[in-house]
Coordinates of C-alpha atoms in Angstrom, one line a residue:
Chain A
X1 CA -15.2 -4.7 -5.8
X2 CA -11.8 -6.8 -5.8
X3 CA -12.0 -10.5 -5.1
X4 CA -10.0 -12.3 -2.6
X5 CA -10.0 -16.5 -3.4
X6 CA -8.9 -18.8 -0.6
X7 CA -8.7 -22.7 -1.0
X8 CA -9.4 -25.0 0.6
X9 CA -13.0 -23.7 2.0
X10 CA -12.8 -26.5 4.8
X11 CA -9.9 -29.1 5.4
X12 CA -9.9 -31.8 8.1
X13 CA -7.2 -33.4 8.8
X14 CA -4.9 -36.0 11.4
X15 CA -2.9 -34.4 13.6
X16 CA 0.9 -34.0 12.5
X17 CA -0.2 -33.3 9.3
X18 CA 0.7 -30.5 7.1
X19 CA -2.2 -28.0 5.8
X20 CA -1.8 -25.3 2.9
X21 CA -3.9 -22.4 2.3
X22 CA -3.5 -20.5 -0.5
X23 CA -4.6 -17.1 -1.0
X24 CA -5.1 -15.2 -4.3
X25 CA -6.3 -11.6 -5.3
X26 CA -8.1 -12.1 -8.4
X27 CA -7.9 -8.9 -10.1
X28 CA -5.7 -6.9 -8.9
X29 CA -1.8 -7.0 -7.9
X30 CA -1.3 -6.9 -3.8
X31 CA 2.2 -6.9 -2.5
X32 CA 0.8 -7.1 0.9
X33 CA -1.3 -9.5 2.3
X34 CA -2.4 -10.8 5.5
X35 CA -3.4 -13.8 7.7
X36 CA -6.2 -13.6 10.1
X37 CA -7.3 -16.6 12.8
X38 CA -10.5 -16.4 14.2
X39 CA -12.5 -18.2 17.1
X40 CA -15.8 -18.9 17.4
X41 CA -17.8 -15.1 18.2
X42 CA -14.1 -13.5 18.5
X43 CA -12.6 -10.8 16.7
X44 CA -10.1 -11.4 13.9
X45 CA -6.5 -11.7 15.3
X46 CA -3.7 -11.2 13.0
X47 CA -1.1 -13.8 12.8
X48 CA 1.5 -12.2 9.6
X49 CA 1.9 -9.6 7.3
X50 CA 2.8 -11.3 4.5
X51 CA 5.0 -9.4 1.9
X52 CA 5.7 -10.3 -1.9
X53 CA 9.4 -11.1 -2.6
X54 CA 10.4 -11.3 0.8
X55 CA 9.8 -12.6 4.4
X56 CA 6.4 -12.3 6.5
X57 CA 6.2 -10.2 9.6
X58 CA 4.7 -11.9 12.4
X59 CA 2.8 -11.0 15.1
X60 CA 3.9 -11.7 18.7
X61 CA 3.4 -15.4 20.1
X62 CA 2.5 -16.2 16.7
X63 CA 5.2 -19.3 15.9
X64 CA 7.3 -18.5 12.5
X65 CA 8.1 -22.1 12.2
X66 CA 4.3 -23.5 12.9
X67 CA 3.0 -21.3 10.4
X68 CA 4.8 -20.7 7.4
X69 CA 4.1 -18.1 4.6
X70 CA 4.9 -17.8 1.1
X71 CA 4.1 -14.8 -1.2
X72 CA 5.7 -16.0 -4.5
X73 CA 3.9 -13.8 -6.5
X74 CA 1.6 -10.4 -6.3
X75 CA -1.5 -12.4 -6.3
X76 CA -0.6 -15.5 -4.5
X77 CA 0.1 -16.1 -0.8
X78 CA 0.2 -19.1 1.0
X79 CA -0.1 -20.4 4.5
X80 CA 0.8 -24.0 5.9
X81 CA 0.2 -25.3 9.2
X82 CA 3.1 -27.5 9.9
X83 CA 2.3 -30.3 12.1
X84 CA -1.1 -29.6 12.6
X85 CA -2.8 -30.6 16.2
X86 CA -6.0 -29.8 17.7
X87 CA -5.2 -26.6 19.0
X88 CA -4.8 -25.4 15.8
X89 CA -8.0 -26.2 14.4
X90 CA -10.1 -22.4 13.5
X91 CA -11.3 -20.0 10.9
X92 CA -8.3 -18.6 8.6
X93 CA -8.9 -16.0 7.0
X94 CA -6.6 -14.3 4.3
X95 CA -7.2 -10.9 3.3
X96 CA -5.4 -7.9 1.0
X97 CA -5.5 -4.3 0.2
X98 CA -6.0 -2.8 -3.0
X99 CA -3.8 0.1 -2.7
X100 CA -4.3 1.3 -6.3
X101 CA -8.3 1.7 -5.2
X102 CA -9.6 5.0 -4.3
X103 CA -10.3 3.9 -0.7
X104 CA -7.8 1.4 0.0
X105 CA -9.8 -1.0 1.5
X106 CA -9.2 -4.1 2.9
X107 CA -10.6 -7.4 0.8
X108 CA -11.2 -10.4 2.6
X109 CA -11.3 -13.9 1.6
X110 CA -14.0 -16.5 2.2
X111 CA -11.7 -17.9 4.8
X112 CA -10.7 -21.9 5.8
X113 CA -12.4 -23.9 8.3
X114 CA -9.6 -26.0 9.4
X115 CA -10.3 -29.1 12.0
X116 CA -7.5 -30.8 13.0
X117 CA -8.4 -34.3 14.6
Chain B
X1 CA -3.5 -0.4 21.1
X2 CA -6.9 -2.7 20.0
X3 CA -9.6 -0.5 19.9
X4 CA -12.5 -0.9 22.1
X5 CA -16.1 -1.3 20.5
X6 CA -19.3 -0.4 22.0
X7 CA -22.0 -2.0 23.0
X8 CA -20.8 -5.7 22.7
X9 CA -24.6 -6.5 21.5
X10 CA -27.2 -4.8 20.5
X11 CA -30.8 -6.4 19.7
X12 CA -32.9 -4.3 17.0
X13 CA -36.7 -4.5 15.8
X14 CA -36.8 -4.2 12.2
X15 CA -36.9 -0.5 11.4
X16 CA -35.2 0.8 14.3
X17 CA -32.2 2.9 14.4
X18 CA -28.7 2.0 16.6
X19 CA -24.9 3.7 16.5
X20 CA -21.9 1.5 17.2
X21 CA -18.6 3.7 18.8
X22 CA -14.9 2.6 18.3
X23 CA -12.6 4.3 20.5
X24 CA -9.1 4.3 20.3
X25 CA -6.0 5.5 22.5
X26 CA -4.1 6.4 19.8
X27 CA -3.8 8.9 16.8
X28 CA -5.9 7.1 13.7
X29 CA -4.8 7.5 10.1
X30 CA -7.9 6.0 9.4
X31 CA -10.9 3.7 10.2
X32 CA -12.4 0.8 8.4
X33 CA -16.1 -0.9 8.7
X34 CA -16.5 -4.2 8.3
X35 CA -20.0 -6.4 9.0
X36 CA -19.5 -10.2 9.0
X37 CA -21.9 -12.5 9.5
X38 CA -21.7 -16.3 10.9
X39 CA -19.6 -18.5 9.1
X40 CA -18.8 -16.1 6.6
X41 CA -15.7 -13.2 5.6
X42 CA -16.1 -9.8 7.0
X43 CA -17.4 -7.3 4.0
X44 CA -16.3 -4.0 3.4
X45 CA -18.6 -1.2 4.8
X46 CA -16.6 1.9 4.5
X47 CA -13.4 3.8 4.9
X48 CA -12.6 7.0 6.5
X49 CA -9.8 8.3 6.3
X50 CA -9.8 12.0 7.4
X51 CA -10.8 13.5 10.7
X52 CA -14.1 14.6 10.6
X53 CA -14.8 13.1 7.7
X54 CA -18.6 11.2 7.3
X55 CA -19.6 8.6 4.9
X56 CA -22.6 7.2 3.8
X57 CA -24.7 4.7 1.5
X58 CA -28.2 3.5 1.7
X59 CA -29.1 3.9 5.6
X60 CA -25.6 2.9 6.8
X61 CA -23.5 6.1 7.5
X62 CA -20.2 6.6 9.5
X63 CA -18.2 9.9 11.1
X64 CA -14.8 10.2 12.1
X65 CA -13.7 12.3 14.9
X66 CA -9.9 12.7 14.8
X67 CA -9.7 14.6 18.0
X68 CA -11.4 12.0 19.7
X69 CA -9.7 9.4 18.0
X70 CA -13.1 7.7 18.0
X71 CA -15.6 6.5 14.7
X72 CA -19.4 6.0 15.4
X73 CA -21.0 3.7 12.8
X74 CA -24.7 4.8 12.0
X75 CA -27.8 2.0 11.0
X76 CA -31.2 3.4 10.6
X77 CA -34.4 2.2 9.9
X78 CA -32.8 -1.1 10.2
X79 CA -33.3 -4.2 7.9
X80 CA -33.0 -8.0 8.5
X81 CA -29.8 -8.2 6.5
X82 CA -28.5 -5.7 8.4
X83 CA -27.9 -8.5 11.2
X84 CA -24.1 -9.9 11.8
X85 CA -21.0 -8.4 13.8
X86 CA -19.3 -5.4 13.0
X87 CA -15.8 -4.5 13.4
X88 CA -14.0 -1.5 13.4
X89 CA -10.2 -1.6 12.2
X90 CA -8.3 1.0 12.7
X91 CA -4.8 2.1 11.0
X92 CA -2.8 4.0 13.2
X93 CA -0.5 6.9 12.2
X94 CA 2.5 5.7 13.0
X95 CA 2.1 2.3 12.3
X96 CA 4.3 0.0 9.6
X97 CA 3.0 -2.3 7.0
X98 CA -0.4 -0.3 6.9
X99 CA -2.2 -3.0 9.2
X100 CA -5.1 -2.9 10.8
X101 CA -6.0 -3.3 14.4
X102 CA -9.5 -4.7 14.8
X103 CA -12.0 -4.0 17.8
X104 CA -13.6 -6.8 19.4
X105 CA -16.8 -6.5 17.3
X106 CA -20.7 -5.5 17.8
X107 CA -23.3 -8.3 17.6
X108 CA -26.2 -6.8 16.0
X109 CA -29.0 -9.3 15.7
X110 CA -32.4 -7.0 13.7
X111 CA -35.4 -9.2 14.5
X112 CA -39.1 -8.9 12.7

């Protein structure tokens, strides 16, 4: 099956620090992509639909300035966490669809455990 | 529009068989199954992507009912690995951006 990298695996930072994530599909080309939060035993909630070549849809209450996406290219997406604080701190998890598959499914990546002192 | 996932838990004895439901209240394009266990990404189970349709690998099988806008998840003769938290996304028919909307999840824990 089609491979989703993310990176880091697990940041910790201070808070008011900036994070990236970057998310790549490894072997195939995905226009769209998203970006998943998760708390501990919870369900994945999506935070943006991010979209090659142009800007990310967001879900509501999900801040467009906090979290910033970038999808530069068909196999590269990135998130950053501006100003990080506690609150912030969770399981992201990128993920993207291989559309030219025969079932379309939905690839995950590993995800990043982000702690946020 | 999330769908809703029944049981919440379920606790198995190696061997024996359970069915996990995912309900929605609107028209599905299609439903995906997903098993993810702690600490880990959700994996891909199986898509289904036509009313009525049933899919199936090893002793994991899934139907779709499109009238009942509702997918039932089949395990039997369960395993040890078969233990994590499955999720049920489901696209809807009118939806943009071909997103999913995930249920809640099912904590199956298979024990010896």
């Amino acid at each position: 099956g089609a491979v989703v990298s993310q990176h880091p695996s697990r940041v910790i930072c201070k808070s008011g620090t900036s994070v990236k994530i970057e998310c790549r599909s490894l072997d195939f080309q995905a226009t769209t992509m998203f970006w998943y939060r998760q708390f501990p035993k919870k369900s994945l909630m999506l935070m943006a639909t991010s979209n090659e070549g142009s800007k990310a849809t967001y879900e509501q209450g999900v801040e467009k300035d906090k979290f910033l996406i970038n999808h530069a290219s068909l196999t590269l997406s990135t998130l950053t966490v501006t100003s990080a604080h506690p609150e912030d701190s969770s399981f992201y998890i990128c993920s993207a669809r291989d559309y030219s598959g025969r079932d379309n499914e939905q690839f995950f990546g590993p995800g990043t455990r982000l702690t946020v002192l | 529009q999330q769908p809703v996932q029944s049981p919440q838990a379920v606790i198995l004895r190696e061997g024996e068989d359970a069915v996990i439901n995912c309900s929605s209240s609107k028209a599905l394009y299609s439903v995906h199954w997903y098993r993810q266990k702690h600490g880990e990404a959700p994996i891909f189970l199986m898509i289904l992507l036509k009313g009525g349709e049933q899919k199936g690998h090893d002793k994991i099988s899934a139907s779709f009912n499109e009238k009942k806008q509702q997918s039932s998840l089949y395990l039997t003769a369960s395993q040890l690995s078969y233990s994590g938290t499955y999720f049920c996304g489901t696209e809807l028919l009118t939806g943009n951006n071909r997103k999913l909307i995930w249920g809640l999840g099912t904590s199956l824990a298979v024990n010896p």
